[in-house]
Coordinates of C-alpha atoms in Angstrom, one line a residue:
M1 CA -0.2 -0.2 0.0
P2 CA 1.3 3.6 -0.7
S3 CA 2.8 5.4 2.3
F4 CA 0.4 7.9 4.1
S5 CA 0.7 11.6 3.8
F6 CA -1.3 14.6 4.0
N7 CA -2.5 16.6 0.7
R8 CA -1.0 19.9 0.1
R9 CA -4.3 21.5 1.1
V10 CA -4.2 19.9 4.6
S11 CA -0.5 20.8 5.0
L12 CA -1.3 24.5 4.2
K13 CA -4.0 24.4 6.7
I14 CA -1.7 22.9 9.4
A15 CA 0.8 25.6 8.5
T16 CA -1.8 28.5 9.0
A17 CA -3.2 26.9 12.2
M18 CA 0.5 26.7 13.8
A19 CA 1.1 30.3 12.6
I20 CA -1.8 31.9 14.7
P21 CA -0.4 34.7 16.8
K22 CA -0.3 33.9 20.4
A23 CA -2.7 36.9 21.0
L24 CA -5.3 35.3 19.3
L25 CA -4.9 31.7 21.1
L26 CA -7.0 31.0 24.3
A27 CA -5.1 31.9 27.6
D28 CA -6.5 29.2 29.6
A29 CA -6.3 25.4 29.0
A30 CA -9.8 24.9 30.6
N31 CA -11.4 27.3 27.9
A32 CA -9.4 26.1 24.9
S33 CA -12.7 25.5 23.3
S34 CA -12.5 26.9 19.8
P35 CA -10.9 24.5 17.1
E36 CA -7.7 26.0 15.7
W37 CA -9.2 24.9 12.1
I38 CA -11.7 22.3 11.0
Q39 CA -11.1 20.5 7.3
G40 CA -13.4 18.8 5.1
I41 CA -16.9 20.3 5.4
D42 CA -18.3 23.6 4.4
D43 CA -18.5 26.8 6.8
S44 CA -21.9 26.4 8.0
E45 CA -21.4 22.7 9.1
A46 CA -18.2 23.5 10.5
A47 CA -19.6 26.2 12.7
V48 CA -21.9 23.6 14.3
V49 CA -18.9 21.2 14.5
N50 CA -17.1 24.1 16.3
D51 CA -20.0 24.6 18.8
L52 CA -20.2 21.1 19.6
V53 CA -16.3 20.5 20.4
R54 CA -16.2 24.0 22.2
T55 CA -19.0 23.2 24.6
F56 CA -17.5 19.7 25.3
M57 CA -13.9 21.1 25.9
Q58 CA -15.3 23.9 28.4
Q59 CA -17.5 21.5 30.3
Y60 CA -14.8 18.9 30.9
S61 CA -11.6 21.2 30.9
V62 CA -9.8 19.7 27.9
P63 CA -6.7 21.3 27.0
G64 CA -6.3 19.6 23.5
L65 CA -8.7 17.5 21.2
S66 CA -7.7 15.9 17.9
L67 CA -10.6 13.9 15.8
A68 CA -10.5 12.3 12.4
M69 CA -13.4 10.8 10.6
T70 CA -13.6 8.5 7.6
Y71 CA -16.4 7.4 5.3
R72 CA -15.9 4.2 3.1
G73 CA -12.3 4.3 3.8
K74 CA -11.8 7.9 2.9
L75 CA -10.7 10.7 5.4
K76 CA -13.3 13.1 5.3
L77 CA -13.1 15.2 8.5
L78 CA -10.0 16.6 10.6
V79 CA -10.7 18.7 13.6
C80 CA -7.9 20.1 15.8
A81 CA -8.8 21.9 19.0
G82 CA -7.1 23.8 21.8
Y83 CA -3.3 23.1 22.9
A84 CA -0.8 20.2 22.4
D85 CA 1.1 22.2 25.3
T86 CA -0.5 25.0 27.0
T87 CA 2.8 26.5 28.5
S88 CA 4.2 27.1 25.2
Q89 CA 0.7 27.6 23.7
T90 CA 1.2 24.9 20.8
A91 CA -1.9 24.4 18.9
V92 CA -3.1 20.9 18.3
A93 CA -2.3 19.8 14.9
P94 CA -3.1 16.4 12.9
D95 CA 0.7 14.9 13.4
H96 CA 0.3 15.5 17.3
R97 CA 0.6 12.2 19.1
F98 CA -1.6 11.1 22.0
R99 CA -1.6 8.1 24.6
I100 CA -4.4 6.0 23.2
A101 CA -4.6 3.9 26.6
S102 CA -6.9 1.1 26.1
V103 CA -7.5 1.7 22.4
S104 CA -4.2 -0.3 22.4
K105 CA -6.3 -3.4 22.8
P106 CA -7.8 -3.4 19.3
I107 CA -4.4 -3.3 18.0
T108 CA -3.4 -6.1 20.0
S109 CA -6.4 -8.0 18.8
I110 CA -5.9 -7.3 15.2
T111 CA -2.4 -8.4 15.4
T112 CA -3.4 -11.5 17.0
M113 CA -6.2 -12.4 14.3
L114 CA -3.6 -11.9 11.6
M115 CA -1.4 -14.4 13.1
A116 CA -4.1 -16.8 13.4
Q117 CA -5.3 -16.1 9.8
S118 CA -1.9 -16.9 8.7
G119 CA -1.7 -20.1 10.9
R120 CA 1.1 -18.8 13.2
L121 CA -1.4 -19.2 16.3
Q122 CA -4.8 -20.8 17.1
L123 CA -7.0 -19.0 19.3
D124 CA -8.0 -22.0 21.5
Q125 CA -4.4 -23.1 22.1
P126 CA -3.8 -23.2 25.7
V127 CA -1.6 -20.3 27.1
F128 CA 0.5 -21.7 29.6
T129 CA 0.7 -25.4 28.4
T130 CA 1.7 -24.5 24.7
L131 CA 2.3 -20.6 24.1
L132 CA 3.9 -19.7 27.5
P133 CA 5.3 -22.9 28.6
E134 CA 8.3 -21.5 30.7
F135 CA 5.9 -20.8 33.5
S136 CA 4.7 -24.5 33.9
S137 CA 7.0 -25.1 36.7
E138 CA 5.4 -22.0 38.5
I139 CA 1.9 -23.4 37.8
S140 CA 2.6 -26.9 39.1
R141 CA 3.3 -25.5 42.5
L142 CA -0.3 -23.8 43.0
G143 CA -3.3 -25.2 44.3
S144 CA -5.2 -27.8 42.3
S145 CA -8.1 -25.8 41.3
N146 CA -6.1 -22.8 40.3
Q147 CA -3.7 -25.0 38.5
R148 CA -6.4 -26.5 36.5
R149 CA -8.0 -23.3 35.5
L150 CA -4.6 -21.8 34.4
Q151 CA -3.8 -25.0 32.3
S152 CA -7.4 -24.7 30.4
M153 CA -7.0 -21.0 29.7
T154 CA -6.6 -20.0 26.0
L155 CA -5.6 -17.3 23.9
R156 CA -9.6 -16.8 23.0
H157 CA -10.2 -16.4 26.9
L158 CA -7.6 -13.7 27.1
L159 CA -8.9 -11.8 24.2
E160 CA -12.4 -11.7 25.6
H161 CA -11.6 -11.0 29.2
T162 CA -12.9 -14.5 30.1
A163 CA -9.6 -15.8 31.6
G164 CA -11.3 -16.3 35.1
G165 CA -10.0 -13.4 37.0
W166 CA -7.3 -10.7 37.0
G167 CA -10.0 -7.9 36.5
N168 CA -9.0 -4.1 36.7
R169 CA -11.7 -3.5 39.4
T170 CA -10.0 -5.6 42.1
A171 CA -6.3 -5.1 42.5
D172 CA -5.2 -5.1 38.9
P173 CA -1.8 -6.5 38.6
M174 CA -0.6 -4.1 36.3
F175 CA -1.2 -1.2 38.5
T176 CA -0.4 -2.9 42.0
A177 CA 2.2 -0.8 44.1
S178 CA 4.3 -3.7 45.3
A179 CA 4.6 -5.1 41.5
L180 CA 5.7 -1.7 40.1
G181 CA 9.0 -2.1 38.5
M182 CA 8.8 -5.6 37.6
S183 CA 9.6 -6.8 33.9
H184 CA 6.9 -8.6 32.2
H185 CA 8.0 -12.0 33.1
D186 CA 8.7 -11.3 36.6
L187 CA 5.0 -9.6 36.9
I188 CA 3.6 -12.8 35.4
R189 CA 5.4 -14.9 37.8
W190 CA 4.3 -12.5 40.5
T191 CA 0.5 -12.7 39.4
L192 CA 0.5 -16.5 39.3
N193 CA 1.8 -16.7 42.7
N194 CA -0.3 -13.8 44.3
R195 CA -3.8 -13.6 42.2
A196 CA -5.6 -16.7 42.0
L197 CA -8.2 -17.3 39.2
A198 CA -11.6 -16.9 41.0
H199 CA -13.5 -18.5 38.0
D200 CA -13.3 -21.2 35.3
P201 CA -12.1 -19.7 32.0
G202 CA -14.7 -18.9 29.7
Q203 CA -17.5 -18.4 32.3
H204 CA -17.2 -14.9 33.4
Y205 CA -16.3 -11.5 32.0
A206 CA -13.7 -9.2 34.0
Y207 CA -12.1 -6.6 32.0
S208 CA -8.5 -7.5 32.2
N209 CA -5.5 -5.3 31.3
F210 CA -3.2 -8.1 32.5
G211 CA -4.7 -10.6 30.2
Y212 CA -3.8 -8.5 27.3
C213 CA 0.0 -8.2 28.8
L214 CA -0.1 -11.9 28.5
V215 CA -1.4 -11.8 24.7
G216 CA 1.7 -9.4 23.9
R217 CA 4.0 -11.9 25.4
V218 CA 2.5 -14.6 23.3
L219 CA 3.1 -12.6 20.1
E220 CA 6.7 -11.9 21.2
K221 CA 7.4 -15.9 21.9
R222 CA 5.7 -17.1 18.9
M223 CA 7.3 -14.5 16.4
N224 CA 10.6 -14.0 18.2
M225 CA 10.6 -10.4 18.3
S226 CA 9.5 -7.7 20.6
Y227 CA 5.6 -7.0 20.7
E228 CA 6.1 -3.6 19.1
N229 CA 8.0 -5.1 16.2
V230 CA 5.6 -7.9 15.8
V231 CA 2.8 -5.1 15.4
R232 CA 5.0 -2.9 13.1
K233 CA 6.1 -5.8 10.8
Y234 CA 2.6 -7.4 10.3
V235 CA 0.0 -4.5 10.8
L236 CA 1.3 -0.9 10.6
E237 CA 3.8 -1.4 7.6
P238 CA 1.3 -3.2 5.5
S239 CA -1.5 -0.9 6.4
G240 CA 0.7 2.0 5.0
L241 CA 1.7 3.2 8.6
Q242 CA 5.5 3.4 8.5
D243 CA 7.9 3.7 11.4
Q244 CA 7.5 7.3 12.0
T245 CA 3.7 7.0 13.2
L246 CA 2.2 4.8 16.1
K247 CA 4.7 3.7 18.6
I248 CA 4.9 2.4 22.2
G249 CA 5.0 5.5 24.4
G250 CA 7.5 6.5 27.2
N251 CA 6.6 6.7 31.0
T252 CA 7.7 10.2 31.6
F253 CA 7.4 13.8 30.3
A254 CA 11.1 13.6 29.1
E255 CA 10.5 10.3 27.3
R256 CA 7.8 11.8 25.0
Q257 CA 7.9 10.9 21.4
T258 CA 8.3 13.4 18.5
N259 CA 5.2 15.4 18.3
E260 CA 3.6 14.0 21.4
V261 CA 1.5 16.2 23.4
T262 CA 1.9 17.3 27.0
Y263 CA -0.9 15.2 29.7
Y264 CA -2.8 17.2 32.0
G265 CA -4.2 15.3 35.0
Q266 CA -7.4 16.5 36.8
S267 CA -7.0 15.5 40.6
E268 CA -4.4 13.0 39.5
E269 CA -0.9 13.1 38.2
A270 CA -0.5 12.7 34.5
Y271 CA 3.1 11.2 34.8
H272 CA 2.4 9.2 37.9
R273 CA 4.9 6.5 38.3
I274 CA 2.2 3.9 38.3
M275 CA 2.0 4.8 34.6
D276 CA 4.6 2.5 33.3
V277 CA 3.5 3.0 29.6
K278 CA 6.4 0.9 28.3
R279 CA 5.2 -2.1 30.2
M280 CA 1.6 -1.4 29.4
D281 CA 2.4 -1.9 25.7
A282 CA -0.1 -4.5 24.5
H283 CA -3.0 -3.4 26.7
G284 CA -2.3 0.5 26.8
G285 CA 1.0 1.4 25.8
W286 CA 0.5 2.9 22.3
V287 CA 0.9 6.6 21.4
G288 CA -0.4 7.9 17.8
S289 CA -2.6 10.4 16.1
P290 CA -6.4 10.0 15.1
T291 CA -5.2 9.7 11.4
D292 CA -2.9 7.0 12.3
L293 CA -5.8 5.1 14.0
V294 CA -8.3 5.6 11.3
R295 CA -5.7 4.6 8.5
L296 CA -5.2 1.4 10.7
L297 CA -8.6 0.6 10.6
T298 CA -8.8 1.3 6.8
G299 CA -5.9 -1.1 6.3
I300 CA -7.8 -4.1 7.9
D301 CA -11.3 -3.4 7.2
N302 CA -12.9 -5.2 4.1
Q303 CA -15.7 -3.2 4.3
A304 CA -13.7 0.2 3.5
K305 CA -11.2 -1.8 1.2
P306 CA -11.9 -5.2 -0.4
S307 CA -8.2 -6.0 -0.1
G308 CA -8.0 -5.4 3.6
L309 CA -5.6 -7.0 5.6
L310 CA -8.0 -9.3 7.6
Q311 CA -10.4 -11.8 5.5
P312 CA -14.0 -11.3 6.3
K313 CA -13.9 -14.6 8.4
W314 CA -11.5 -13.3 10.8
I315 CA -13.1 -10.0 11.0
K316 CA -16.1 -11.8 12.1
I317 CA -14.4 -13.6 14.6
M318 CA -12.6 -10.7 16.0
T319 CA -16.1 -8.8 16.4
T320 CA -18.4 -11.6 17.6
A321 CA -19.2 -11.3 21.3
S322 CA -18.3 -13.9 24.0
H323 CA -21.2 -16.0 25.6
A324 CA -20.2 -14.1 28.9
N325 CA -20.7 -10.6 27.6
P326 CA -22.9 -10.2 24.7
G327 CA -21.2 -6.3 24.6
Y328 CA -17.8 -7.3 24.2
A329 CA -15.8 -9.4 21.4
K330 CA -12.0 -9.8 21.1
G331 CA -10.4 -6.3 21.8
W332 CA -13.6 -4.6 20.7
S333 CA -17.0 -3.5 22.3
V334 CA -19.6 -4.5 19.9
N335 CA -23.2 -4.1 19.6
K336 CA -26.3 -6.1 17.5
Q337 CA -26.2 -3.3 14.8
G338 CA -22.7 -4.5 13.6
S339 CA -20.6 -1.6 15.0
W340 CA -17.3 -2.0 16.8
W341 CA -15.4 0.6 19.1
H342 CA -13.1 0.8 21.9
T343 CA -12.5 3.7 24.6
G344 CA -9.3 4.4 26.2
S345 CA -8.8 6.2 29.7
F346 CA -5.9 6.9 32.2
N347 CA -4.0 9.5 33.9
G348 CA -3.9 12.5 31.8
G349 CA -5.6 10.9 28.5
S350 CA -8.6 9.6 26.8
A351 CA -9.5 8.2 23.4
I352 CA -12.0 6.5 21.4
L353 CA -11.7 4.4 18.3
A354 CA -15.0 3.4 16.5
R355 CA -16.1 1.6 13.3
I356 CA -19.7 2.3 12.6
N357 CA -21.9 -0.3 10.6
D358 CA -22.8 2.6 8.1
G359 CA -19.4 3.0 6.7
H360 CA -18.2 5.6 9.1
S361 CA -15.1 5.4 11.3
W362 CA -13.5 7.9 13.8
A363 CA -10.8 8.4 16.3
M364 CA -10.6 11.0 18.9
T365 CA -7.8 11.9 21.4
M366 CA -7.5 14.1 24.1
N367 CA -4.8 15.1 26.6
T368 CA -6.6 14.9 29.7
R369 CA -9.1 12.8 31.5
S370 CA -12.0 14.4 33.2
K371 CA -13.4 13.1 36.7
K372 CA -16.8 14.7 36.1
K373 CA -19.8 12.8 36.0
G374 CA -21.1 11.9 32.4
Y375 CA -17.6 12.2 31.0
S376 CA -17.4 8.9 29.4
S377 CA -20.6 8.9 27.7
A378 CA -19.9 12.5 26.5
L379 CA -16.6 11.3 25.1
D380 CA -18.6 8.7 23.2
R381 CA -21.5 10.9 22.2
L382 CA -19.3 13.9 20.5
P383 CA -18.3 12.0 17.4
W384 CA -21.9 10.8 16.9
D385 CA -23.1 14.5 17.3
I386 CA -20.5 15.6 14.9
K387 CA -21.4 13.0 12.3
R388 CA -25.2 13.8 12.5
S389 CA -24.3 17.6 12.0
I390 CA -22.9 16.9 8.6
K391 CA -25.3 16.1 5.9
T392 CA -23.2 15.5 2.8
W393 CA -19.4 14.6 2.4
G394 CA -17.5 16.2 -0.4
S395 CA -15.9 14.0 -3.1
H396 CA -12.4 14.7 -1.7
D397 CA -10.3 12.2 0.3
L398 CA -7.9 14.1 2.9
F399 CA -5.6 10.8 2.9

């Protein structure tokens, strides 16, 4: 596939936005409410979108927001609002990267489906007896019930959050203070010894960051390369996303990637030591722009492109809900209408990626997370409201 780049019209628009004098920029992050620019729609519809974005950002004190929306595989709308960094008053532009938190899980799921499609993995392979056998001796010393459950756990269970435990609502291993600083493999050993499974695999849904950490290790083991490189080689590069785009993020302000925004906490530290983003790789570690994310969807989705990376059979498997939770499949929330999406949220960041059954897709990122009631619902609703405000798409493609 051809490499991804903005066309000249978009590049000029970015240059114009970044050249706005400081006196004309919003002075307060909490009031960073007016998009620096909106590209892809006429002025009357842009005014409506502007009002929707301004209202959302003011209500939830959002410093910076970026959104990309596609229709039938063509990039139709770009919105950039507020600040990538409030101190320097750097306006958000389409190439700014954001932490995407749990929107990383769809990336891991897509990669796993591609490995299964090619025969390199099977979804019903037991994790600890065939895929990660190095932990077998650890498991053999555990109680018989826990041992049996661990030995019957499959890759499918991990992808569906039905492993039988390790949920993020009760002592999530990824964020447990006594386990911070451990490597992936040391964390797995610690979890096996300290977090017994409460249910038989496949019977109970419990959203698990640690489960996706295990999926990342399976991919590394099977492909004999780092998780990030597996994704890059088999998903990103074939989708036209080269090395300068999606990456695993760093943990501190100083470790930001090129063009990565600054994060702002609301009654929480955006760069808290608990945010080991590098270790969160497969469940919450990716950094990228909304245009990266919708490009990724365009690359794998056979609705947008008949030659998408994933065959229809494997898209269906990936987006079919489990028996334990009719609203969650393998790395995606799903509904009966055929839409799939995932949200992401942690200290200093929020994101959403969605593929809608009518041919639309979108990605939206922010450099904060609000603690106000209703924030998650409002985050999900904003792209829908923007979509409904646009009556007709132009014939152009901003990709």
